[in-house]
Tab-separated table of N, CA and C in Angstrom:
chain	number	residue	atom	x	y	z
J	1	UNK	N	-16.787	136.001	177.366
J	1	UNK	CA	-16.518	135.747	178.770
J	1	UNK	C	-15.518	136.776	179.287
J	2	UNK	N	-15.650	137.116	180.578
J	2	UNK	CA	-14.984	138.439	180.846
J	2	UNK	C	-13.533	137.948	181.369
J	3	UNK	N	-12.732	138.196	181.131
J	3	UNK	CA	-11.195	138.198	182.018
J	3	UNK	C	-11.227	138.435	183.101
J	4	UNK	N	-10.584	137.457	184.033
J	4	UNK	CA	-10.142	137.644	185.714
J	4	UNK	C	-9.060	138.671	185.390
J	5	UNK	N	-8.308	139.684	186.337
J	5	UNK	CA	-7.470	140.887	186.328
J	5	UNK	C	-6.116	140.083	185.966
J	6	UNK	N	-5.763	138.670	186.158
J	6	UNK	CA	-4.415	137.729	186.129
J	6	UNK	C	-4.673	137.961	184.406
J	7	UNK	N	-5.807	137.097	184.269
J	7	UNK	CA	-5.943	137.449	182.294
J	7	UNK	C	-5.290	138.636	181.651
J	8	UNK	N	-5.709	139.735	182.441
J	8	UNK	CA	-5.647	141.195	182.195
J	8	UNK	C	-3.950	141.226	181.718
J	9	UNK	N	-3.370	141.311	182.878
J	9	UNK	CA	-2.005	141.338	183.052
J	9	UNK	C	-1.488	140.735	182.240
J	10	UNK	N	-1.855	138.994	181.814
J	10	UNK	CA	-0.979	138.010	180.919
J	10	UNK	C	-1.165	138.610	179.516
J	11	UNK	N	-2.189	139.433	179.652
J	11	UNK	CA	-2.078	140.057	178.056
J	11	UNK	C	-2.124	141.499	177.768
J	12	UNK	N	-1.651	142.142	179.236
J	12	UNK	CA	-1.165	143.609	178.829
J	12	UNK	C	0.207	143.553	177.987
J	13	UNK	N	0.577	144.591	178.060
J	13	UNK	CA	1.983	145.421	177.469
J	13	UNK	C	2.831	145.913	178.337
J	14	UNK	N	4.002	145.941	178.837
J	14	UNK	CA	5.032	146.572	179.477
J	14	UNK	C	5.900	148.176	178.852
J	15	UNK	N	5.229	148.970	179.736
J	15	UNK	CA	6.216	150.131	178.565
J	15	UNK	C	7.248	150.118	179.269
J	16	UNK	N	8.336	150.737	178.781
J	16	UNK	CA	9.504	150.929	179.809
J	16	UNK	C	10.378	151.934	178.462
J	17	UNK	N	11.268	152.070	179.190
J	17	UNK	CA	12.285	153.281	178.515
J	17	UNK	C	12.892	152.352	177.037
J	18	UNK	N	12.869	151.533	176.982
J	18	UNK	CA	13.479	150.967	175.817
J	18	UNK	C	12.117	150.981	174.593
J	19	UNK	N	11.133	150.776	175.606
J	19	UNK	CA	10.008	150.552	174.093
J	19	UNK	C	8.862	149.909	174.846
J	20	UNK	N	8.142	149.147	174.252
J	20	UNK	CA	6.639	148.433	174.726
J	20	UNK	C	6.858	147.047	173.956
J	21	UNK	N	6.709	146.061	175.233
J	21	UNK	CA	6.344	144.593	174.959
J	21	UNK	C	5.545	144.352	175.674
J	22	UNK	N	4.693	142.857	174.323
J	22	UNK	CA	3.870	142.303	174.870
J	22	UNK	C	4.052	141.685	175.763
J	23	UNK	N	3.004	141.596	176.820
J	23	UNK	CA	3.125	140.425	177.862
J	23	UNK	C	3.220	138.773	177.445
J	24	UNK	N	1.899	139.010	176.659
J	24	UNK	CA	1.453	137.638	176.278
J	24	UNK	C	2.350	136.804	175.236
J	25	UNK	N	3.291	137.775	174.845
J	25	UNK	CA	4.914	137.156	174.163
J	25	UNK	C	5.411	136.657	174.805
J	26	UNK	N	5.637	136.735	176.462
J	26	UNK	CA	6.925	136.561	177.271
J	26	UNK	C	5.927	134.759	177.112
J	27	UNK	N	7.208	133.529	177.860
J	27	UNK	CA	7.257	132.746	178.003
J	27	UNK	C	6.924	132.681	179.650
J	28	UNK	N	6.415	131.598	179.513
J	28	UNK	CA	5.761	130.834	180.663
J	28	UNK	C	6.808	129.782	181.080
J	29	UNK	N	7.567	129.683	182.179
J	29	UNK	CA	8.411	128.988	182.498
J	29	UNK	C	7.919	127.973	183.591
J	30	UNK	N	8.306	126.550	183.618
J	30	UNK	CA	8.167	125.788	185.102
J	30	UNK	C	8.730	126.214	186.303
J	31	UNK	N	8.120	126.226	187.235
J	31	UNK	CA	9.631	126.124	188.493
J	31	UNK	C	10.376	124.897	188.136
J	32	UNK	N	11.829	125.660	188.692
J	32	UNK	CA	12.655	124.385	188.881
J	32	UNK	C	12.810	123.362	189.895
J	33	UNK	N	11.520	123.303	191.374
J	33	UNK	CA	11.729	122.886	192.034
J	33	UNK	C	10.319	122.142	192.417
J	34	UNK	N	9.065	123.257	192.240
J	34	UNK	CA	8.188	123.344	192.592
J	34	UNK	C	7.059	122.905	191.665
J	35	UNK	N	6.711	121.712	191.909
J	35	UNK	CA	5.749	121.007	190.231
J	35	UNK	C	4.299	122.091	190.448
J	36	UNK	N	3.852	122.043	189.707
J	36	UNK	CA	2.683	123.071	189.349
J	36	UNK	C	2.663	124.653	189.533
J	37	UNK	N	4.013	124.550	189.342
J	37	UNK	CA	3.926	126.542	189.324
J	37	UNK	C	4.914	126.729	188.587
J	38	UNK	N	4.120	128.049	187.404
J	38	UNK	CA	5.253	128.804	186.791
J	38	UNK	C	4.902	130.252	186.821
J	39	UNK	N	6.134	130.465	185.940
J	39	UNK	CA	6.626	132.120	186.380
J	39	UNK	C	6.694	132.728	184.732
J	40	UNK	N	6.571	133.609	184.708
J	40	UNK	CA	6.436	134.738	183.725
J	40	UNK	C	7.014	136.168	184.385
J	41	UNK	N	8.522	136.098	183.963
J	41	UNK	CA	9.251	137.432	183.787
J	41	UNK	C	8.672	138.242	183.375
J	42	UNK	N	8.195	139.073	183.871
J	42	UNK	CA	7.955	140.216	183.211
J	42	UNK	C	9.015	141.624	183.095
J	43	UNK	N	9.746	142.127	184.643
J	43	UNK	CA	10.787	143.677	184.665
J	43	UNK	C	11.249	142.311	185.184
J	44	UNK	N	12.760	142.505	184.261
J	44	UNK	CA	13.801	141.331	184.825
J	44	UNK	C	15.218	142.657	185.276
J	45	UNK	N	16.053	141.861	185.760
J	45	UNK	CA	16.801	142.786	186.171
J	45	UNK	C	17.806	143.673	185.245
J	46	UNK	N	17.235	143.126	183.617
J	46	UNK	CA	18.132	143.582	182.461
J	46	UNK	C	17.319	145.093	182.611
J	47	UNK	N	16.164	144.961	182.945
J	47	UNK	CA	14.997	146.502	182.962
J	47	UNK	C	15.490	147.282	183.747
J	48	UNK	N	16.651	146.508	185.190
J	48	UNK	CA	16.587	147.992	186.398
J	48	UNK	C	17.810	147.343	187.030
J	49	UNK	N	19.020	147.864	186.405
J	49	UNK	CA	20.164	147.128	186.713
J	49	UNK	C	20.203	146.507	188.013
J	50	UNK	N	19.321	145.476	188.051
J	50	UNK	CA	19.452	144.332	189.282
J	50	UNK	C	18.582	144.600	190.676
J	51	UNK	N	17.998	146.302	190.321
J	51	UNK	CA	17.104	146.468	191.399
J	51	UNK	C	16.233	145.961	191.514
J	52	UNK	N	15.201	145.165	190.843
J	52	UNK	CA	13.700	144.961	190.916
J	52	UNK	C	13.517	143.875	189.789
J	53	UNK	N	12.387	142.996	190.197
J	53	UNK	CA	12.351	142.176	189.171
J	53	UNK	C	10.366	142.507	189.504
J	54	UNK	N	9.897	141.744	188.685
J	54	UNK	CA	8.264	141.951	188.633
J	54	UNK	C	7.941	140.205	187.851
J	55	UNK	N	7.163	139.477	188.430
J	55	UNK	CA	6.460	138.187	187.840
J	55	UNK	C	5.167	137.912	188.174
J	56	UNK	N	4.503	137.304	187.069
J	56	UNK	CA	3.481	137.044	187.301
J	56	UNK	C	3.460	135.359	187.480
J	57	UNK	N	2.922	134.835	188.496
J	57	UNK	CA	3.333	133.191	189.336
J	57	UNK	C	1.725	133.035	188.917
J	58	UNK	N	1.826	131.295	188.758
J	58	UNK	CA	0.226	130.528	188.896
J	58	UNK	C	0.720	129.410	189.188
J	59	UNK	N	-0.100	128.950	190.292
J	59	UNK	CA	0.310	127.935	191.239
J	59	UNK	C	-1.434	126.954	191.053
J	60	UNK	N	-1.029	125.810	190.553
J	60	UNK	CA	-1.843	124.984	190.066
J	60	UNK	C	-3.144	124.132	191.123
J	61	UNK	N	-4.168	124.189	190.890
J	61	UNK	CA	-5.222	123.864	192.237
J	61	UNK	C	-4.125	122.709	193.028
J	62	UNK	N	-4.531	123.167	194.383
J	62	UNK	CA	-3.692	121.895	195.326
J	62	UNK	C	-1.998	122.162	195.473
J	63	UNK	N	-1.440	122.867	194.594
J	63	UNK	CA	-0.248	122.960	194.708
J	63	UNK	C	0.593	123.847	195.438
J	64	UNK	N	1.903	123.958	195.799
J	64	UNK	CA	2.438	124.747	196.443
J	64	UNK	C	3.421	125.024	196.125
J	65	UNK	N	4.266	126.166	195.935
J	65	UNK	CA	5.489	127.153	196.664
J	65	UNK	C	5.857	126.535	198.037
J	66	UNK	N	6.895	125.637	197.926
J	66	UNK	CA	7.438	124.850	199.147
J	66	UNK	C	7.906	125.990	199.842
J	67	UNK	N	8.025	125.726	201.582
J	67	UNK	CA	9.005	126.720	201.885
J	67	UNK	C	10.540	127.086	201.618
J	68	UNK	N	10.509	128.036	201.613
J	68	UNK	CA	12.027	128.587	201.170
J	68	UNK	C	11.615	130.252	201.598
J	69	UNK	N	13.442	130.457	200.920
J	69	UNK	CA	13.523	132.091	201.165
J	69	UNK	C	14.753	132.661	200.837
J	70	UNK	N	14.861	133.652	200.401
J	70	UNK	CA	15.736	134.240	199.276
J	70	UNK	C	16.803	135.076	200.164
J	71	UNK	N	17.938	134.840	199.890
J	71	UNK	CA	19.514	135.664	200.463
J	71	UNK	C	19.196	136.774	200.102
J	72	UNK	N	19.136	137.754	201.014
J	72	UNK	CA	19.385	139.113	200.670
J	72	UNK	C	18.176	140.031	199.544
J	73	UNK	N	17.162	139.110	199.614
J	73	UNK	CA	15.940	139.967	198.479
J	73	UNK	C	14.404	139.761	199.874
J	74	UNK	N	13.681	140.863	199.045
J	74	UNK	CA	12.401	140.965	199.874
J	74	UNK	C	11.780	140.208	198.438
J	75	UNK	N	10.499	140.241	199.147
J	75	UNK	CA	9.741	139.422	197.990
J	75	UNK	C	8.170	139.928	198.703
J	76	UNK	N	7.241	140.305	197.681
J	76	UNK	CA	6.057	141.088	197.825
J	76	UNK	C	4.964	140.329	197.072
J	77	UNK	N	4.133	140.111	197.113
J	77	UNK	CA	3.108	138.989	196.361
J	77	UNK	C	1.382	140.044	196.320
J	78	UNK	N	1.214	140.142	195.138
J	78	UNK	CA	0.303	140.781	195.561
J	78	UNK	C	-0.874	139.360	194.874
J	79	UNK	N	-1.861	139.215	195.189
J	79	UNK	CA	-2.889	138.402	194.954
J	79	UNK	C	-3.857	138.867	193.867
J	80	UNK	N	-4.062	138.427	192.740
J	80	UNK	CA	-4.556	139.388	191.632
J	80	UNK	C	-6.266	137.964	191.384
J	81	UNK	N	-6.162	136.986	191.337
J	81	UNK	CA	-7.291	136.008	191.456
J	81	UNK	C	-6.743	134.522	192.180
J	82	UNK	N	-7.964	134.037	192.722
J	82	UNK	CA	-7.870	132.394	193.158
J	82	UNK	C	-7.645	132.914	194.322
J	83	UNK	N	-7.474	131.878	195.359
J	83	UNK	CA	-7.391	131.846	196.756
J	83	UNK	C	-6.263	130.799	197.057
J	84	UNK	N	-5.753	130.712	198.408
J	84	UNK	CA	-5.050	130.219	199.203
J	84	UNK	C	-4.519	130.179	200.109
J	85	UNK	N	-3.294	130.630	200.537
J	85	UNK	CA	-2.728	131.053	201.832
J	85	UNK	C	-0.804	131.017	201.904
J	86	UNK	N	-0.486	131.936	202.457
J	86	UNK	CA	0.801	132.636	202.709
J	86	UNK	C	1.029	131.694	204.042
J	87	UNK	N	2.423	131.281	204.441
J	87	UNK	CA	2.820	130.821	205.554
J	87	UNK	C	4.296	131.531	205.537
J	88	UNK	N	4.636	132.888	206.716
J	88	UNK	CA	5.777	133.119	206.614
J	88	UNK	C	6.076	132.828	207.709
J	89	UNK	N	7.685	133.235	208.105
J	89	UNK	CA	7.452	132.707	209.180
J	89	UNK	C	6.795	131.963	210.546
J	90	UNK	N	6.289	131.275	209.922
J	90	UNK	CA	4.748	130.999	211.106
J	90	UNK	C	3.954	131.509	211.040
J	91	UNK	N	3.602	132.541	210.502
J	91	UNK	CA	2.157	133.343	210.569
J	91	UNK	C	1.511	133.087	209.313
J	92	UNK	N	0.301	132.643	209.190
J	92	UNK	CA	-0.401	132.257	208.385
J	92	UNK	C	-1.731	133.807	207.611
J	93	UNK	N	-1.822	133.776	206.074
J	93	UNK	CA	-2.300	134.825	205.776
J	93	UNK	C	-3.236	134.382	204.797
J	94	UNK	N	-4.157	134.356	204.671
J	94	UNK	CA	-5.484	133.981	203.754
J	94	UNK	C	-4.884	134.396	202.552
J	95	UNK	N	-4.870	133.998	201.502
J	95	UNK	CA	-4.877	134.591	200.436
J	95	UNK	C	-5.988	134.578	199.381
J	96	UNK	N	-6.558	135.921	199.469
J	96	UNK	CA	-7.186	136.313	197.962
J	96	UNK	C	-7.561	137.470	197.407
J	97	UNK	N	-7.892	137.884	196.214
J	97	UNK	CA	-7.812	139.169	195.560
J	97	UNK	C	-7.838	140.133	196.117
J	98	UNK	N	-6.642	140.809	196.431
J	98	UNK	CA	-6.721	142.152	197.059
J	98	UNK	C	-5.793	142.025	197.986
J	99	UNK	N	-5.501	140.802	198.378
J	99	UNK	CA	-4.234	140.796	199.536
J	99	UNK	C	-3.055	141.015	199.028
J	100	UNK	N	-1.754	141.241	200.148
J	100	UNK	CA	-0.836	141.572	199.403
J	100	UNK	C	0.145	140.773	200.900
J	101	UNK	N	1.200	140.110	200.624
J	101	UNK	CA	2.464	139.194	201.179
J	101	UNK	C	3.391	140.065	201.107
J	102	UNK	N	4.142	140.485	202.373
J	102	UNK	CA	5.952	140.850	202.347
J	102	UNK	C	6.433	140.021	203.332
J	103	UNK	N	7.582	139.500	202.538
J	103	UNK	CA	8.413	138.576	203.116
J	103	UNK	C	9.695	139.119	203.191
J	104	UNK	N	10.214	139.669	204.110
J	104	UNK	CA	11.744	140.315	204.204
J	104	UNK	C	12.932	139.447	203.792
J	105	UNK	N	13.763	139.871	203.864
J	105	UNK	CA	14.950	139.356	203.445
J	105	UNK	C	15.032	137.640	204.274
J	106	UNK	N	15.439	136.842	203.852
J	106	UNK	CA	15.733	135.555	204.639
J	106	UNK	C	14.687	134.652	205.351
J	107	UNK	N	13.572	135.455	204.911
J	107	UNK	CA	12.102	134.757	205.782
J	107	UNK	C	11.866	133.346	205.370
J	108	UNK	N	11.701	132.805	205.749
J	108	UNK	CA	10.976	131.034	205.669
J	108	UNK	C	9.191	131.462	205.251
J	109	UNK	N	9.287	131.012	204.027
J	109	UNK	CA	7.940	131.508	203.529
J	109	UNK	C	7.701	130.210	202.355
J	110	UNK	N	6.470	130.342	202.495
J	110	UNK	CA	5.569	129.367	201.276
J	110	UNK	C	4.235	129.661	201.458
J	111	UNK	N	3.277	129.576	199.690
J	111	UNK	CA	2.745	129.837	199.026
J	111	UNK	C	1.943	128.015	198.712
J	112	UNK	N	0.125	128.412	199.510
J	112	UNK	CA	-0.519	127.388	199.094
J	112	UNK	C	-1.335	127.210	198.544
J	113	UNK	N	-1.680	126.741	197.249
J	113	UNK	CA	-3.284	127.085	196.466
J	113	UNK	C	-4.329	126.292	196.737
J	114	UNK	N	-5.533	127.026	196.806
J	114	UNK	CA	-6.404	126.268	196.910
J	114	UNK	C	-7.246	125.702	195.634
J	115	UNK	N	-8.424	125.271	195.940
J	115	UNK	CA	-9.148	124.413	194.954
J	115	UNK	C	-9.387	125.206	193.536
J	116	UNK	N	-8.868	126.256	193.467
J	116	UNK	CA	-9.010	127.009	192.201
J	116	UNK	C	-7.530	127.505	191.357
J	117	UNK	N	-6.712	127.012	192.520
J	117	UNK	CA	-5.650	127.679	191.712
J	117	UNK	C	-5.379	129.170	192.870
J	118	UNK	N	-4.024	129.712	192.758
J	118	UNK	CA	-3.578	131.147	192.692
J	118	UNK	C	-2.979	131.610	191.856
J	119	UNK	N	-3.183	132.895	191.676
J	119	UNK	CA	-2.199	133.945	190.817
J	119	UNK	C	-1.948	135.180	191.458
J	120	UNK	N	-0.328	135.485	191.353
J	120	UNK	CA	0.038	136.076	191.885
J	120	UNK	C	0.800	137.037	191.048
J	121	UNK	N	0.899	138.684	191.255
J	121	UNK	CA	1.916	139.463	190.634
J	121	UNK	C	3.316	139.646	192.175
J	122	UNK	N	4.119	138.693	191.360
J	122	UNK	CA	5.193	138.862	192.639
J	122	UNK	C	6.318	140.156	192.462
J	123	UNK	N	6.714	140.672	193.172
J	123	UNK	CA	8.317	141.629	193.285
J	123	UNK	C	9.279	141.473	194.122
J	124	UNK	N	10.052	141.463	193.509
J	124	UNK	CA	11.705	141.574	194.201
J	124	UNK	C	12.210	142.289	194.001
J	125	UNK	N	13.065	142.676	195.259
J	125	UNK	CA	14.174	143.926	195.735
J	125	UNK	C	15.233	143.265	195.935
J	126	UNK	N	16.722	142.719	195.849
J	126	UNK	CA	17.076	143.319	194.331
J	126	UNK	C	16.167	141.778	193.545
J	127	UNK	N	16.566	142.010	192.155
J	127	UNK	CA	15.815	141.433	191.620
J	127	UNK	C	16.541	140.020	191.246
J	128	UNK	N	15.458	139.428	190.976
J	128	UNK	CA	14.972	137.869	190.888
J	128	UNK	C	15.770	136.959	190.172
J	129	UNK	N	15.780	137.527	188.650
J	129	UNK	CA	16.284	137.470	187.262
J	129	UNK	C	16.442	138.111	186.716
């Protein structure tokens, strides 16, 4: 059976100046707020002294990324499989493969999945974790 591109990612490799890790090593974490979504660190801010973080998010059929919004970080979502929809400030954005979310600094934003689930490769400026 072939891999969706989210598969791809959960089981690439990260090179970076220190060396190459697996993806599919890193841990799968819950949100702490948000029931059916977790996060997978991938460039944490130990990778880019605090500039950038990189995660890969899956947000469970039906579930959501409540609104919220982050002090002082942008946040970029690119849509890698599944469908749903972006609500930032009020403006509403289809989400699916190929789209991509920027949410500026302080935006009122949330993340809704639909009947399949989303996955998302998210980024932050400065970073996340």
């Amino acid at each position: 059976m072939k891999k969706n591109i989210f598969e791809e990612f959960d089981c690439g490799k990260l090179f970076f100046k220190g060396g190459i890790e697996e993806i599919s090593g890193l841990a799968w974490n819950k949100h702490a707020k948000f029931e059916g979504v977790e996060l997978k660190h991938i460039i944490t801010a130990k990778h880019t002294d605090g500039k950038f973080s990189c995660h890969l998010i899956k947000v469970a059929p039906g579930k959501k990324i409540g609104a919220h919004s982050h002090n002082g970080q942008i946040e970029i979502h690119e849509v890698v499989a599944g469908f749903g929809k972006c609500v930032c400030e009020g403006k509403e954005l289809e989400y699916a493969p190929g789209n991509m979310g920027f949410m500026p600094a302080e935006a009122l934003h949330e993340v809704i999945a639909g009947q399949e689930g989303i996955y998302l490769l998210a980024k932050f400026f400065p970073a996340l974790c």
